[in-house]
Amino acid sequence: MSNDQDEESSPGKEIIHKLKILPEATSPYNWLQDANVYNKQFFQVPYEWFVNNSDIIIAFFTAKGIDFKGMISKFYETYENAKLVNLPIEVIYIPVDETEDDFKQSYEEQANWFTLKFNDKLIPLLIFMYGISSLPHLMVTRVDGTIISHCGLLDLEEYGRNVLISWLTASSSNKTHRRLSKETMYGPVWRYLTSNGPTNERGPEYRRKFSTQINNLPPPLESEES
């Protein structure tokens, strides 16, 4: 038997071949499971909460004062409209700010979603893993880390709010809709989405920070348990 044949049939080669076909070897890295995620009050949000309540995670890479054709304000509005009807979508700010003060100001100006802390050791890993070369950037994934879209901002620019339907379809949405009035993970009060009581037969009026077309939207969906 030749040396080439010996090398090809060696135990080491066989192990390498088996490793290549193991399902674990091709599974996406679920960074969310290792992340320390916080809400606007800087209370930590457990990974299990995302598993139970979300179909889509949007990693929002940006820094203070950065925009792209006004798309960030549009993204804020799209997010608030999604929460108004309780779509199972969550956003996590991945801060690429130069200083902690810039991070705090940037996060304060954003919609009521979640964040990693400034200088979190996970941030450079995510930048490298997703190949982030420009800001702002939206990376859209399932909760398990499977990528739905590398270019969420371009998707939003092209399709507008309809992009949410595509993302949810790709994620095989199956989470139960929640009543935000009963949700506590965003803080004791839903900061930019507060009910002022019924104003007409369609349901309560909602006031939001970034979106204003209240009367053209359907009432929020109620959970079957409510």
GROMACS .gro file of C-alpha atoms in nm, residues 17-144:
model
  128
   17HIS     CA    1  -1.400   1.341   0.790
   18LYS     CA    2  -1.652   1.250   1.060
   19LEU     CA    3  -1.624   1.591   1.222
   20LYS     CA    4  -1.711   1.756   0.893
   21ILE     CA    5  -2.049   1.586   0.880
   22LEU     CA    6  -2.151   1.635   1.242
   23PRO     CA    7  -2.456   1.866   1.270
   24GLU     CA    8  -2.284   2.059   1.549
   25ALA     CA    9  -2.005   2.155   1.310
   26THR     CA   10  -2.245   2.348   1.086
   27SER     CA   11  -2.470   2.503   1.350
   28PRO     CA   12  -2.454   2.884   1.379
   29TYR     CA   13  -2.287   3.036   1.681
   30ASN     CA   14  -2.568   3.141   1.912
   31TRP     CA   15  -2.404   3.454   2.053
   32LEU     CA   16  -2.724   3.561   2.226
   33GLN     CA   17  -2.691   3.268   2.464
   34ASP     CA   18  -2.357   3.408   2.584
   35ALA     CA   19  -2.455   3.775   2.579
   36ASN     CA   20  -2.529   4.008   2.870
   37VAL     CA   21  -2.826   4.203   2.736
   38TYR     CA   22  -2.986   4.498   2.919
   39ASN     CA   23  -3.303   4.704   2.889
   40LYS     CA   24  -3.338   5.083   2.913
   41GLN     CA   25  -3.319   5.067   3.292
   42PHE     CA   26  -3.003   4.853   3.260
   43PHE     CA   27  -3.166   4.550   3.414
   44GLN     CA   28  -3.037   4.231   3.258
   45VAL     CA   29  -3.267   4.043   3.021
   46PRO     CA   30  -3.228   3.663   3.045
   47TYR     CA   31  -3.168   3.457   2.732
   48GLU     CA   32  -3.476   3.247   2.810
   49TRP     CA   33  -3.696   3.555   2.772
   50PHE     CA   34  -3.585   3.596   2.411
   51VAL     CA   35  -3.638   3.225   2.343
   52ASN     CA   36  -3.993   3.240   2.478
   53ASN     CA   37  -4.096   3.571   2.324
   54SER     CA   38  -3.902   3.633   2.002
   55ASP     CA   39  -3.875   3.487   1.655
   56ILE     CA   40  -3.638   3.750   1.517
   57ILE     CA   41  -3.337   3.923   1.671
   58ILE     CA   42  -3.198   4.232   1.498
   59ALA     CA   43  -2.842   4.320   1.596
   60PHE     CA   44  -2.815   4.696   1.547
   61PHE     CA   45  -2.452   4.801   1.495
   62THR     CA   46  -2.405   5.176   1.516
   63ALA     CA   47  -2.254   5.465   1.711
   64LYS     CA   48  -2.361   5.812   1.816
   65GLY     CA   49  -2.465   6.046   1.536
   66ILE     CA   50  -2.444   5.792   1.251
   67ASP     CA   51  -2.725   5.761   0.998
   68PHE     CA   52  -2.779   5.637   0.642
   69LYS     CA   53  -3.016   5.834   0.417
   70GLY     CA   54  -3.246   5.895   0.712
   71MET     CA   55  -3.307   5.521   0.742
   72ILE     CA   56  -3.243   5.503   1.117
   73SER     CA   57  -3.548   5.717   1.197
   74LYS     CA   58  -3.745   5.499   0.958
   75PHE     CA   59  -3.615   5.193   1.140
   76TYR     CA   60  -3.728   5.337   1.475
   77GLU     CA   61  -4.076   5.396   1.334
   78THR     CA   62  -4.093   5.050   1.178
   79TYR     CA   63  -3.995   4.892   1.509
   80GLU     CA   64  -4.257   5.085   1.706
   81ASN     CA   65  -4.528   4.991   1.457
   82ALA     CA   66  -4.418   4.627   1.489
   83LYS     CA   67  -4.447   4.643   1.867
   84LEU     CA   68  -4.786   4.813   1.838
   85VAL     CA   69  -4.923   4.490   1.690
   86ASN     CA   70  -4.695   4.276   1.910
   87LEU     CA   71  -4.485   4.116   1.637
   88PRO     CA   72  -4.220   3.887   1.794
   89ILE     CA   73  -3.924   4.102   1.689
   90GLU     CA   74  -3.656   4.232   1.925
   91VAL     CA   75  -3.366   4.469   1.861
   92ILE     CA   76  -3.033   4.466   2.044
   93TYR     CA   77  -2.802   4.766   2.015
   94ILE     CA   78  -2.441   4.662   1.950
   95PRO     CA   79  -2.258   4.983   2.047
   96VAL     CA   80  -1.952   5.080   1.846
   97ASP     CA   81  -1.918   5.416   2.022
   98GLU     CA   82  -1.579   5.564   2.105
   99THR     CA   83  -1.665   5.663   2.462
  100GLU     CA   84  -1.908   5.546   2.728
  101ASP     CA   85  -2.076   5.888   2.732
  102ASP     CA   86  -2.137   5.860   2.357
  103PHE     CA   87  -2.285   5.514   2.413
  104LYS     CA   88  -2.522   5.639   2.682
  105GLN     CA   89  -2.638   5.934   2.472
  106SER     CA   90  -2.682   5.719   2.163
  107TYR     CA   91  -2.883   5.453   2.346
  108GLU     CA   92  -3.095   5.717   2.520
  109GLU     CA   93  -3.198   5.856   2.181
  110GLN     CA   94  -3.297   5.515   2.043
  111ALA     CA   95  -3.630   5.336   2.060
  112ASN     CA   96  -3.721   5.123   2.361
  113TRP     CA   97  -3.522   4.812   2.284
  114PHE     CA   98  -3.222   4.635   2.436
  115THR     CA   99  -2.844   4.676   2.437
  116LEU     CA  100  -2.505   4.530   2.512
  117LYS     CA  101  -2.297   4.746   2.742
  118PHE     CA  102  -2.016   4.970   2.622
  119ASN     CA  103  -1.692   4.779   2.557
  120ASP     CA  104  -1.859   4.441   2.598
  121LYS     CA  105  -1.604   4.175   2.499
  122LEU     CA  106  -1.861   4.020   2.267
  123ILE     CA  107  -1.876   4.329   2.041
  124PRO     CA  108  -1.547   4.280   1.849
  125LEU     CA  109  -1.632   3.912   1.804
  126LEU     CA  110  -1.969   4.002   1.648
  127ILE     CA  111  -1.807   4.263   1.423
  128PHE     CA  112  -1.557   4.005   1.302
  129MET     CA  113  -1.807   3.720   1.275
  130TYR     CA  114  -2.055   3.919   1.066
  131GLY     CA  115  -1.791   4.110   0.870
  132ILE     CA  116  -1.925   4.451   0.972
  133SER     CA  117  -1.731   4.711   0.772
  134SER     CA  118  -1.966   5.010   0.782
  135LEU     CA  119  -2.218   5.170   1.016
  136PRO     CA  120  -2.509   5.162   1.072
  137HIS     CA  121  -2.575   4.794   1.007
  138LEU     CA  122  -2.871   4.565   1.080
  139MET     CA  123  -2.801   4.194   1.108
  140VAL     CA  124  -3.125   3.994   1.114
  141THR     CA  125  -3.123   3.645   1.266
  142ARG     CA  126  -3.340   3.386   1.431
  143VAL     CA  127  -3.304   3.348   1.806
  144ASP     CA  128  -3.072   3.049   1.754
   0.00000   0.00000   0.00000
